Coordinates of C-alpha atoms in Angstrom, one line a residue:
Chain A
X1 CA 147.9 -64.5 -50.2
X2 CA 149.7 -64.1 -53.5
X3 CA 152.3 -62.0 -52.0
X4 CA 152.9 -64.5 -49.3
X5 CA 153.2 -67.3 -51.8
X6 CA 155.6 -65.3 -54.0
X7 CA 157.8 -64.6 -51.0
X8 CA 157.8 -68.2 -50.0
X9 CA 158.9 -69.3 -53.5
X10 CA 161.6 -66.6 -53.6
X11 CA 162.9 -67.6 -50.2
X12 CA 163.0 -71.3 -51.1
X13 CA 165.0 -70.6 -54.3
X14 CA 167.5 -68.3 -52.6
X15 CA 167.9 -70.3 -49.5
X16 CA 168.4 -73.6 -51.3
X17 CA 172.1 -74.7 -50.8
X18 CA 173.7 -76.1 -53.8
X19 CA 175.0 -79.3 -52.3
X20 CA 173.6 -80.1 -49.0
X21 CA 173.2 -83.8 -48.4
X22 CA 173.3 -85.0 -52.1
X23 CA 175.6 -86.4 -54.7
X24 CA 176.1 -83.8 -57.3
X25 CA 177.3 -84.8 -60.8
X26 CA 179.2 -82.5 -63.1
X27 CA 179.8 -83.1 -66.7
X28 CA 179.9 -86.8 -67.6
X29 CA 180.4 -87.8 -64.0
X30 CA 182.7 -90.7 -63.3
X31 CA 182.7 -93.9 -65.3
X32 CA 185.9 -95.7 -64.2
X33 CA 185.3 -98.2 -61.4
X34 CA 188.7 -97.7 -59.8
X35 CA 190.7 -94.7 -59.1
X36 CA 194.5 -94.1 -59.0
X37 CA 196.0 -92.2 -56.1
X38 CA 197.4 -88.8 -56.7
X39 CA 200.7 -90.1 -55.2
X40 CA 200.9 -92.8 -57.8
X41 CA 200.1 -90.3 -60.6
X42 CA 202.9 -87.9 -59.5
X43 CA 205.4 -90.6 -58.8
X44 CA 205.4 -92.0 -62.3
X45 CA 203.5 -89.5 -64.5
X46 CA 204.9 -90.8 -67.7
X47 CA 202.9 -94.0 -67.2
X48 CA 199.6 -92.0 -67.1
X49 CA 200.1 -89.0 -69.5
X50 CA 197.4 -89.1 -72.2
X51 CA 195.4 -91.7 -70.3
X52 CA 192.0 -91.5 -68.7
X53 CA 192.3 -91.6 -65.0
X54 CA 190.0 -91.2 -62.0
X55 CA 191.1 -89.7 -58.7
X56 CA 189.3 -89.6 -55.3
X57 CA 189.8 -87.2 -52.5
X58 CA 188.6 -84.0 -50.9
X59 CA 188.1 -80.8 -52.7
X60 CA 190.6 -78.3 -51.2
X61 CA 190.3 -75.4 -53.7
X62 CA 188.0 -74.2 -56.4
X63 CA 188.4 -71.4 -58.9
X64 CA 186.6 -68.5 -57.3
X65 CA 185.6 -66.7 -60.4
X66 CA 184.6 -69.2 -63.1
X67 CA 184.6 -72.6 -61.3
X68 CA 186.8 -73.8 -64.1
X69 CA 189.1 -75.9 -61.9
X70 CA 189.2 -77.6 -58.6
X71 CA 191.9 -79.2 -56.6
X72 CA 191.4 -82.7 -55.3
X73 CA 193.7 -83.7 -52.4
X74 CA 194.4 -87.2 -51.2
X75 CA 194.1 -86.6 -47.4
X76 CA 196.2 -89.7 -46.7
X77 CA 199.2 -88.5 -48.7
X78 CA 198.8 -84.7 -48.5
X79 CA 199.1 -84.5 -52.3
X80 CA 196.7 -82.8 -54.6
X81 CA 196.1 -82.5 -58.3
X82 CA 194.1 -79.9 -60.3
X83 CA 191.1 -80.9 -62.3
X84 CA 190.8 -78.4 -65.1
X85 CA 187.7 -78.1 -67.2
X86 CA 186.7 -75.9 -70.1
X87 CA 185.2 -72.5 -69.0
X88 CA 181.5 -72.7 -68.9
X89 CA 181.2 -76.4 -69.9
X90 CA 181.5 -77.6 -66.3
X91 CA 181.3 -75.1 -63.4
X92 CA 182.4 -76.3 -60.0
X93 CA 180.7 -74.3 -57.2
X94 CA 182.7 -72.9 -54.3
X95 CA 180.4 -74.9 -52.0
X96 CA 182.2 -78.0 -53.2
X97 CA 185.2 -77.1 -51.0
X98 CA 185.8 -79.5 -48.2
X99 CA 183.6 -82.2 -49.7
X100 CA 184.6 -85.6 -51.0
X101 CA 184.9 -85.9 -54.7
X102 CA 185.8 -88.2 -57.5
X103 CA 186.9 -86.8 -60.8
X104 CA 187.9 -88.2 -64.1
X105 CA 189.7 -87.0 -67.2
X106 CA 192.9 -87.2 -69.2
X107 CA 196.1 -86.9 -67.3
X108 CA 198.3 -84.3 -69.0
X109 CA 201.5 -82.3 -68.6
X110 CA 200.9 -78.6 -68.3
X111 CA 204.4 -77.4 -68.4
X112 CA 206.5 -79.9 -70.3
X113 CA 209.6 -77.6 -70.4
X114 CA 212.0 -78.6 -67.7
X115 CA 215.4 -77.1 -66.8
X116 CA 217.7 -77.0 -69.7
X117 CA 220.5 -79.5 -69.1
X118 CA 223.8 -77.8 -69.9
X119 CA 226.3 -80.6 -70.2
X120 CA 229.2 -78.1 -70.4
X121 CA 228.6 -77.1 -66.8
X122 CA 229.0 -80.6 -65.4
X123 CA 232.2 -82.5 -64.9
X124 CA 231.7 -85.9 -66.6
X125 CA 233.3 -89.1 -66.0
X126 CA 233.8 -91.8 -68.6
X127 CA 230.5 -92.9 -70.2
X128 CA 228.8 -89.5 -69.6
X129 CA 228.2 -89.9 -65.9
X130 CA 228.2 -87.0 -63.5
X131 CA 229.9 -86.8 -60.2
X132 CA 226.7 -87.7 -58.6
X133 CA 226.7 -91.0 -60.5
X134 CA 223.7 -90.3 -62.7
X135 CA 224.0 -90.1 -66.4
X136 CA 223.2 -86.8 -68.4
X137 CA 220.0 -88.3 -69.7
X138 CA 218.9 -89.3 -66.2
X139 CA 219.8 -85.9 -64.8
X140 CA 217.8 -84.2 -67.6
X141 CA 214.8 -86.5 -67.0
X142 CA 214.9 -85.7 -63.3
X143 CA 215.1 -82.0 -63.9
X144 CA 212.2 -82.1 -66.4
X145 CA 210.1 -84.1 -64.0
X146 CA 210.9 -81.8 -61.1
X147 CA 209.7 -78.7 -62.8
X148 CA 206.9 -80.1 -65.0
X149 CA 203.4 -79.7 -63.7
X150 CA 200.5 -82.0 -64.2
X151 CA 196.8 -81.8 -64.2
X152 CA 193.7 -83.7 -65.3
X153 CA 191.7 -82.3 -68.2
X154 CA 188.4 -83.2 -66.5
X155 CA 185.5 -84.7 -68.3
X156 CA 183.4 -85.2 -65.2
X157 CA 183.2 -85.4 -61.5
X158 CA 180.9 -86.2 -58.6
X159 CA 180.9 -84.3 -55.3
X160 CA 179.3 -85.8 -52.2
Chain B
X1 CA 149.3 -54.1 -93.6
X2 CA 148.5 -57.5 -92.2
X3 CA 152.2 -58.3 -92.2
X4 CA 152.9 -55.2 -90.1
X5 CA 150.2 -56.2 -87.7
X6 CA 151.8 -59.6 -87.3
X7 CA 155.2 -58.0 -86.8
X8 CA 153.8 -55.8 -84.1
X9 CA 152.0 -58.7 -82.4
X10 CA 155.1 -60.9 -82.4
X11 CA 157.2 -58.1 -81.1
X12 CA 154.7 -57.2 -78.4
X13 CA 154.1 -60.7 -77.1
X14 CA 157.7 -62.0 -77.3
X15 CA 158.8 -58.8 -75.7
X16 CA 156.4 -59.2 -72.8
X17 CA 157.4 -62.9 -72.4
X18 CA 161.1 -62.2 -72.2
X19 CA 161.0 -58.7 -70.6
X20 CA 161.9 -60.1 -67.1
X21 CA 164.6 -62.4 -68.3
X22 CA 166.1 -59.6 -70.4
X23 CA 166.4 -57.3 -67.3
X24 CA 168.0 -60.2 -65.3
X25 CA 170.5 -61.0 -68.0
X26 CA 171.3 -57.3 -68.4
X27 CA 172.2 -57.0 -64.7
X28 CA 174.2 -60.2 -64.8
X29 CA 175.9 -59.1 -68.0
X30 CA 177.3 -56.0 -66.5
X31 CA 178.4 -57.9 -63.4
X32 CA 180.2 -60.7 -65.3
X33 CA 181.7 -58.3 -67.8
X34 CA 183.8 -57.0 -65.0
X35 CA 184.9 -60.3 -63.7
X36 CA 188.5 -59.3 -63.9
X37 CA 187.8 -56.7 -61.2
X38 CA 185.6 -58.5 -58.8
X39 CA 183.9 -61.8 -58.1
X40 CA 180.3 -61.3 -59.5
X41 CA 178.8 -64.3 -57.7
X42 CA 180.6 -64.5 -54.3
X43 CA 181.7 -62.1 -51.7
X44 CA 185.0 -63.3 -50.4
X45 CA 186.5 -61.8 -47.2
X46 CA 190.0 -62.7 -46.0
X47 CA 191.4 -62.1 -42.5
X48 CA 194.5 -63.3 -40.6
X49 CA 194.7 -64.8 -37.1
X50 CA 197.3 -66.2 -34.9
X51 CA 196.3 -69.3 -32.9
X52 CA 199.7 -70.5 -31.7
X53 CA 201.4 -73.8 -32.4
X54 CA 198.8 -76.5 -33.0
X55 CA 199.6 -79.8 -31.1
X56 CA 200.1 -82.9 -33.2
X57 CA 197.2 -85.1 -33.9
X58 CA 195.0 -86.2 -36.8
X59 CA 193.9 -83.6 -39.2
X60 CA 190.4 -83.7 -37.8
X61 CA 191.7 -83.2 -34.2
X62 CA 193.9 -80.3 -35.3
X63 CA 191.0 -78.8 -37.3
X64 CA 188.7 -78.9 -34.2
X65 CA 191.4 -77.4 -32.0
X66 CA 192.0 -74.5 -34.4
X67 CA 188.2 -73.9 -34.6
X68 CA 188.0 -74.0 -30.8
X69 CA 190.9 -71.4 -30.4
X70 CA 189.1 -69.1 -32.9
X71 CA 185.9 -69.4 -31.0
X72 CA 184.1 -71.1 -33.9
X73 CA 181.2 -73.2 -32.6
X74 CA 180.4 -75.1 -35.8
X75 CA 181.9 -78.5 -36.4
X76 CA 184.3 -78.5 -39.3
X77 CA 183.0 -80.2 -42.4
X78 CA 186.4 -81.7 -43.0
X79 CA 190.1 -81.0 -42.3
X80 CA 192.8 -81.9 -44.7
X81 CA 196.6 -81.6 -44.7
X82 CA 197.4 -80.2 -48.1
X83 CA 201.2 -80.1 -47.7
X84 CA 204.0 -80.2 -45.1
X85 CA 202.7 -78.2 -42.1
X86 CA 199.7 -76.9 -43.9
X87 CA 196.2 -77.7 -42.9
X88 CA 192.9 -76.6 -44.4
X89 CA 189.8 -76.6 -42.3
X90 CA 186.5 -76.4 -44.1
X91 CA 183.1 -75.2 -43.0
X92 CA 180.0 -74.5 -45.1
X93 CA 180.9 -70.9 -45.8
X94 CA 184.5 -70.6 -44.5
X95 CA 187.9 -72.0 -45.0
X96 CA 190.8 -71.8 -42.6
X97 CA 194.3 -72.3 -44.0
X98 CA 196.6 -73.0 -41.1
X99 CA 200.4 -73.0 -40.9
X100 CA 200.8 -75.7 -38.2
X101 CA 204.4 -74.8 -37.2
X102 CA 203.7 -71.0 -36.8
X103 CA 200.0 -70.9 -35.9
X104 CA 199.2 -68.4 -38.6
X105 CA 195.7 -68.7 -40.0
X106 CA 194.3 -67.3 -43.2
X107 CA 190.5 -67.1 -42.7
X108 CA 188.5 -66.9 -45.9
X109 CA 184.7 -66.4 -45.6
X110 CA 182.5 -66.6 -48.6
X111 CA 178.9 -65.7 -49.2
X112 CA 176.8 -65.7 -52.3
X113 CA 176.0 -62.2 -53.5
X114 CA 172.3 -61.7 -52.9
X115 CA 170.4 -61.8 -56.2
X116 CA 173.5 -61.6 -58.3
X117 CA 174.5 -65.2 -57.6
X118 CA 171.1 -66.4 -58.9
X119 CA 171.0 -64.2 -62.0
X120 CA 174.6 -65.2 -62.9
X121 CA 173.6 -68.8 -62.3
X122 CA 171.0 -68.4 -65.0
X123 CA 173.0 -66.2 -67.3
X124 CA 176.1 -68.4 -67.3
X125 CA 174.0 -71.6 -67.5
X126 CA 175.8 -73.1 -64.5
X127 CA 173.0 -75.6 -63.8
X128 CA 172.8 -77.0 -67.4
X129 CA 170.0 -79.4 -68.0
X130 CA 166.8 -78.0 -69.6
X131 CA 167.8 -74.4 -68.9
X132 CA 170.2 -74.8 -71.9
X133 CA 167.1 -75.2 -74.2
X134 CA 165.2 -72.4 -72.6
X135 CA 168.3 -70.1 -73.0
X136 CA 168.4 -71.1 -76.7
X137 CA 164.8 -70.2 -77.0
X138 CA 165.5 -66.9 -75.4
X139 CA 168.3 -66.2 -77.9
X140 CA 165.8 -66.9 -80.7
X141 CA 163.4 -64.6 -79.0
X142 CA 165.9 -61.8 -78.9
X143 CA 166.7 -62.3 -82.5
X144 CA 162.9 -62.1 -83.3
X145 CA 162.6 -58.9 -81.2
X146 CA 165.5 -57.3 -83.1
X147 CA 164.2 -58.3 -86.5
X148 CA 160.5 -57.4 -85.9
X149 CA 161.6 -54.1 -84.2
X150 CA 163.1 -53.1 -87.5
X151 CA 159.8 -53.2 -89.3
X152 CA 157.3 -51.9 -86.7
X153 CA 157.3 -48.3 -87.9
X154 CA 156.8 -47.1 -91.4
X155 CA 158.1 -44.0 -93.2
X156 CA 160.5 -41.4 -91.8
X157 CA 160.8 -42.9 -88.4
X158 CA 161.1 -46.4 -89.7
X159 CA 163.9 -48.5 -91.2
X160 CA 163.8 -46.7 -94.5
X161 CA 164.2 -43.3 -92.7
X162 CA 166.2 -42.7 -89.6
X163 CA 166.3 -46.4 -88.8
X164 CA 168.9 -47.3 -91.4
X165 CA 171.4 -44.9 -89.9
X166 CA 170.9 -46.1 -86.4
X167 CA 171.2 -49.8 -87.5
X168 CA 174.4 -48.9 -89.4
X169 CA 175.8 -47.1 -86.4
X170 CA 175.0 -49.9 -84.1
X171 CA 176.9 -52.4 -86.3
X172 CA 179.8 -50.0 -86.8
X173 CA 180.9 -50.2 -83.1
X174 CA 181.5 -54.0 -83.1
X175 CA 183.0 -54.0 -86.6
X176 CA 185.5 -51.2 -85.7
X177 CA 186.4 -53.1 -82.5
X178 CA 187.1 -56.2 -84.4
X179 CA 189.2 -54.4 -87.1
X180 CA 191.4 -52.6 -84.6
X181 CA 191.6 -54.9 -81.6
X182 CA 191.1 -58.5 -82.7

């Protein structure tokens, strides 16, 4: 009888899926009532850098080894953003993949160094404008934005 | 004498209480210590398929079509376009990454490693909650075991005898590592 009971307990523990049919909260969860779309974040990142934001979408990737990040993709716009958390503080399970999620944290620049703008290489017109019509400052800003990467330093999430 | 009896009793009872967890943590410790070489909690298997060009439609329709062409009976949990021409189809234990223009599919199946997933879950405190406090208590228990163990035996075989050399040697390894590799 004891052996049977022990086997039942062990089976229950090992067979229990992590997320089936429930809302799972990680870290501080989400506190902001409204989210901002990934597209909006990436279209004008300078507006949001350093600010607390919430994004909603589908979990399309999870760190396989430490669960220290997950990618949330907006299915309407096909754009995703990484939610990075401190190792061990929050751990996202791989079972979260494919599920809807909301995550919150500070929007940050990961790679702020953009392409170096070499003014000597460009033919300039009067007033510092390039042949394309954009000024040196605008060209540099576009280059930085193109190669900079962004993520959210996550403080919490819910997966459902 | 009474103190020694107390030391022995504490060492014995704390040792019994935490014996099982110590073995579990030891197994998990070796597993996660080599995380650079393998995934200690999940078994991941990747394979490639070719399903042909997928007709246009919603992500869900395309996901179902890819699953049908691969002979997968299960209904996808979700299908999401993650970039131009790139579709991900999610199942409970499987993810298909589909190149829509070429029909190439990367199929990643995942399974929790039997027993290792559970011990790592405990050791790495993935669940948080009250386990954090129990793990703290375990750490205190380990420290008690170490300290009481030093004083169990008297004389030549105790701390004043061979014990002091072994304690010193045991501390030397981490010290040397820190000096030369930190």
